[in-house]
mmCIF file of C-alpha atoms in Angstrom:
data_model
loop_
_atom_site.group_PDB
_atom_site.id
_atom_site.type_symbol
_atom_site.label_atom_id
_atom_site.label_comp_id
_atom_site.label_asym_id
_atom_site.label_seq_id
_atom_site.Cartn_x
_atom_site.Cartn_y
_atom_site.Cartn_z
ATOM 1 C CA LEU X 3 0.008 -21.190 -29.262
ATOM 2 C CA LYS X 4 0.405 -23.131 -26.032
ATOM 3 C CA GLY X 5 3.679 -21.287 -25.362
ATOM 4 C CA ILE X 6 1.989 -17.885 -25.702
ATOM 5 C CA PHE X 7 -0.683 -18.995 -23.234
ATOM 6 C CA TYR X 8 1.941 -20.113 -20.702
ATOM 7 C CA ALA X 9 3.924 -16.897 -21.175
ATOM 8 C CA ALA X 10 0.782 -14.805 -20.623
ATOM 9 C CA MET X 11 -0.132 -16.766 -17.488
ATOM 10 C CA PHE X 12 3.415 -16.466 -16.144
ATOM 11 C CA ALA X 13 3.467 -12.709 -16.852
ATOM 12 C CA THR X 14 0.167 -12.288 -15.001
ATOM 13 C CA ILE X 15 1.438 -14.238 -11.998
ATOM 14 C CA ILE X 16 4.739 -12.343 -11.833
ATOM 15 C CA SER X 17 2.999 -8.974 -12.242
ATOM 16 C CA THR X 18 0.554 -9.755 -9.436
ATOM 17 C CA LEU X 19 3.337 -11.078 -7.220
ATOM 18 C CA ASN X 20 5.381 -7.933 -7.831
ATOM 19 C CA SER X 21 2.428 -5.649 -7.060
ATOM 20 C CA PHE X 22 1.492 -7.432 -3.841
ATOM 21 C CA LEU X 23 5.104 -7.631 -2.683
ATOM 22 C CA PHE X 24 5.702 -3.903 -3.150
ATOM 23 C CA LEU X 25 2.314 -2.962 -1.700
ATOM 24 C CA SER X 26 2.899 -5.001 1.439
ATOM 25 C CA ALA X 27 6.506 -3.764 1.666
ATOM 26 C CA THR X 28 5.345 -0.159 1.481
ATOM 27 C CA THR X 29 2.679 -0.839 4.093
ATOM 28 C CA ILE X 30 5.180 -2.434 6.460
ATOM 29 C CA GLY X 31 7.852 0.196 5.836
ATOM 30 C CA ARG X 32 5.704 3.321 5.841
ATOM 31 C CA ASP X 33 2.774 2.435 8.081
ATOM 32 C CA PHE X 34 4.497 0.284 10.679
ATOM 33 C CA ILE X 35 8.260 0.826 10.904
ATOM 34 C CA PHE X 36 8.178 4.561 10.059
ATOM 35 C CA ARG X 37 5.484 5.264 12.665
ATOM 36 C CA VAL X 38 6.961 3.074 15.397
ATOM 37 C CA LYS X 39 10.460 4.566 15.230
ATOM 38 C CA ARG X 40 10.592 7.778 17.225
ATOM 39 C CA ASN X 41 13.446 9.439 15.304
ATOM 40 C CA SER X 42 12.236 8.609 11.782
ATOM 41 C CA ASN X 43 12.457 11.004 8.898
ATOM 42 C CA GLU X 44 11.400 10.825 5.259
ATOM 43 C CA GLU X 45 14.916 9.877 4.121
ATOM 44 C CA ASN X 46 14.660 6.498 5.868
ATOM 45 C CA ILE X 47 11.506 5.373 4.059
ATOM 46 C CA LYS X 48 13.498 3.659 1.290
ATOM 47 C CA SER X 49 15.412 1.507 3.777
ATOM 48 C CA TYR X 50 12.193 0.770 5.686
ATOM 49 C CA THR X 51 10.583 -0.362 2.427
ATOM 50 C CA ILE X 52 13.534 -2.674 1.732
ATOM 51 C CA ILE X 53 13.058 -4.166 5.193
ATOM 52 C CA GLY X 54 9.353 -4.493 4.338
ATOM 53 C CA ILE X 55 10.216 -6.377 1.118
ATOM 54 C CA ILE X 56 12.336 -8.836 3.079
ATOM 55 C CA ILE X 57 9.650 -9.336 5.741
ATOM 56 C CA SER X 58 6.879 -9.688 3.129
ATOM 57 C CA GLY X 59 8.936 -12.112 1.071
ATOM 58 C CA ILE X 60 9.720 -14.333 4.042
ATOM 59 C CA ILE X 61 6.099 -14.357 5.221
ATOM 60 C CA SER X 62 4.899 -15.119 1.672
ATOM 61 C CA ILE X 63 7.302 -18.032 1.288
ATOM 62 C CA ILE X 64 6.244 -19.473 4.647
ATOM 63 C CA ILE X 65 2.541 -19.169 3.781
ATOM 64 C CA ALA X 66 3.068 -20.706 0.325
ATOM 65 C CA TYR X 67 4.991 -23.587 1.874
ATOM 66 C CA LEU X 68 2.443 -24.258 4.617
ATOM 67 C CA ILE X 69 -0.687 -23.783 2.468
ATOM 68 C CA PRO X 70 -0.071 -24.982 -1.103
ATOM 69 C CA SER X 71 -3.537 -24.047 -2.483
ATOM 70 C CA VAL X 72 -4.125 -20.423 -3.501
ATOM 71 C CA VAL X 73 -7.831 -20.755 -2.758
ATOM 72 C CA GLU X 74 -7.061 -22.087 0.712
ATOM 73 C CA ILE X 75 -4.590 -19.241 1.308
ATOM 74 C CA TRP X 76 -7.237 -16.608 0.477
ATOM 75 C CA TYR X 77 -9.831 -18.455 2.560
ATOM 76 C CA THR X 78 -7.520 -18.774 5.569
ATOM 77 C CA ILE X 79 -6.227 -15.200 5.460
ATOM 78 C CA GLY X 80 -9.747 -13.855 4.973
ATOM 79 C CA SER X 81 -11.158 -15.932 7.818
ATOM 80 C CA LEU X 82 -8.442 -14.869 10.225
ATOM 81 C CA PHE X 83 -7.766 -11.221 9.404
ATOM 82 C CA ILE X 84 -10.967 -9.714 7.960
ATOM 83 C CA PRO X 85 -12.834 -9.801 11.306
ATOM 84 C CA GLY X 86 -10.066 -7.727 12.868
ATOM 85 C CA ILE X 87 -10.230 -4.927 10.322
ATOM 86 C CA ILE X 88 -13.879 -4.811 9.253
ATOM 87 C CA MET X 89 -15.167 -2.645 12.118
ATOM 88 C CA PRO X 90 -12.230 -0.176 12.012
ATOM 89 C CA VAL X 91 -12.692 0.233 8.243
ATOM 90 C CA ILE X 92 -16.442 0.789 8.596
ATOM 91 C CA SER X 93 -15.861 3.284 11.405
ATOM 92 C CA ALA X 94 -13.382 5.178 9.229
ATOM 93 C CA TYR X 95 -16.243 5.959 6.831
ATOM 94 C CA TYR X 96 -18.879 6.662 9.487
ATOM 95 C CA PRO X 97 -17.641 9.099 12.163
ATOM 96 C CA ARG X 98 -20.452 8.194 14.571
ATOM 97 C CA LEU X 99 -19.010 4.664 14.756
ATOM 98 C CA ARG X 100 -15.466 5.774 15.619
ATOM 99 C CA ILE X 101 -13.887 4.659 18.860
ATOM 100 C CA SER X 102 -10.520 5.443 20.446
ATOM 101 C CA SER X 103 -7.392 4.426 18.565
ATOM 102 C CA LYS X 104 -6.126 2.397 21.531
ATOM 103 C CA LEU X 105 -9.345 0.400 21.559
ATOM 104 C CA ILE X 106 -9.097 -0.067 17.768
ATOM 105 C CA ILE X 107 -5.616 -1.560 18.155
ATOM 106 C CA ALA X 108 -6.860 -3.804 20.966
ATOM 107 C CA GLU X 109 -9.821 -4.821 18.799
ATOM 108 C CA ILE X 110 -7.595 -5.763 15.871
ATOM 109 C CA VAL X 111 -5.080 -7.713 17.958
ATOM 110 C CA PHE X 112 -7.650 -9.478 20.133
ATOM 111 C CA THR X 113 -10.005 -10.343 17.260
ATOM 112 C CA VAL X 114 -7.244 -11.765 15.059
ATOM 113 C CA SER X 115 -5.863 -13.716 18.031
ATOM 114 C CA ILE X 116 -9.279 -15.190 18.863
ATOM 115 C CA SER X 117 -9.854 -16.084 15.191
ATOM 116 C CA MET X 118 -6.468 -17.845 15.051
ATOM 117 C CA MET X 119 -7.131 -19.724 18.272
ATOM 118 C CA TRP X 120 -10.542 -20.839 17.018
ATOM 119 C CA PHE X 121 -9.029 -21.853 13.661
ATOM 120 C CA ASN X 122 -6.646 -24.209 15.476
ATOM 121 C CA PHE X 123 -8.991 -25.243 18.296
ATOM 122 C CA ARG X 124 -12.080 -26.141 16.255
ATOM 123 C CA LYS X 125 -10.333 -29.161 14.725
ATOM 124 C CA SER X 126 -10.499 -30.849 18.129
ATOM 125 C CA LEU X 127 -14.245 -30.198 18.482
ATOM 126 C CA SER X 128 -17.035 -32.389 17.212
ATOM 127 C CA GLY X 129 -20.537 -31.723 15.989
ATOM 128 C CA VAL X 130 -21.908 -28.292 15.267
ATOM 129 C CA LEU X 131 -19.107 -26.408 17.051
ATOM 130 C CA SER X 132 -16.510 -27.714 14.607
ATOM 131 C CA GLU X 133 -18.523 -26.206 11.753
ATOM 132 C CA ILE X 134 -18.405 -22.626 13.070
ATOM 133 C CA GLU X 135 -15.967 -20.650 10.962
ATOM 134 C CA PRO X 136 -13.223 -18.526 12.557
ATOM 135 C CA MET X 137 -14.641 -15.489 10.752
ATOM 136 C CA ILE X 138 -17.944 -15.808 12.639
ATOM 137 C CA ILE X 139 -16.184 -16.019 16.009
ATOM 138 C CA GLY X 140 -13.902 -13.119 15.061
ATOM 139 C CA LEU X 141 -16.778 -10.932 13.863
ATOM 140 C CA PHE X 142 -18.677 -11.621 17.078
ATOM 141 C CA VAL X 143 -15.668 -10.565 19.170
ATOM 142 C CA ALA X 144 -15.051 -7.490 16.982
ATOM 143 C CA VAL X 145 -18.662 -6.344 17.301
ATOM 144 C CA LEU X 146 -18.541 -6.873 21.084
ATOM 145 C CA ILE X 147 -15.352 -4.828 21.481
ATOM 146 C CA HIS X 148 -16.580 -2.113 19.121
ATOM 147 C CA THR X 149 -19.925 -1.914 20.913
ATOM 148 C CA PHE X 150 -18.069 -1.568 24.214
ATOM 149 C CA GLY X 151 -16.048 1.288 22.691
ATOM 150 C CA LEU X 152 -19.182 3.018 21.418
ATOM 151 C CA LEU X 153 -20.879 2.701 24.809
ATOM 152 C CA ARG X 154 -17.782 4.054 26.534
ATOM 153 C CA LYS X 155 -17.679 6.948 24.065
ATOM 154 C CA SER X 156 -21.354 7.801 24.613
ATOM 155 C CA VAL X 157 -20.939 7.703 28.403
ATOM 156 C CA SER X 158 -17.953 10.066 28.221
ATOM 157 C CA LEU X 159 -19.884 12.409 25.888
ATOM 158 C CA ASN X 160 -22.875 12.447 28.252
ATOM 159 C CA LYS X 161 -20.642 13.425 31.191
ATOM 160 C CA ARG X 162 -19.567 16.623 29.422
#
């Protein structure tokens, strides 16, 4: 009975690992490499996905080595990357909140960078500042940048 339990747990882990690996590989291959390359065509997507599998696998191994706890991995990734994508995702569903794509890219990159810097920097702080989570800092920066984009959009609409 114990063996069946272990086999079921192992099957669940491998299935989830497989799904996440292929999902991230497809995202890297199709959404990043395919769009960045100027002379891409549909025939190259398979090779881009293979490159995505390699990149995803290497990143996953590095993360698993550096952060041995699954809970800590989810916490860290969520704290660092969610602030960068929350406003673009919300604006995708609400057209009035949309800003320019260049500003969206800047928002994602800048917000994730600030969250990472705060994640590393807050360890050297003491008192209340050391208790502020990177997600809070990142969300604050994301809202600031997005608000700037909305104000810029409304000014350009009023000029027309």
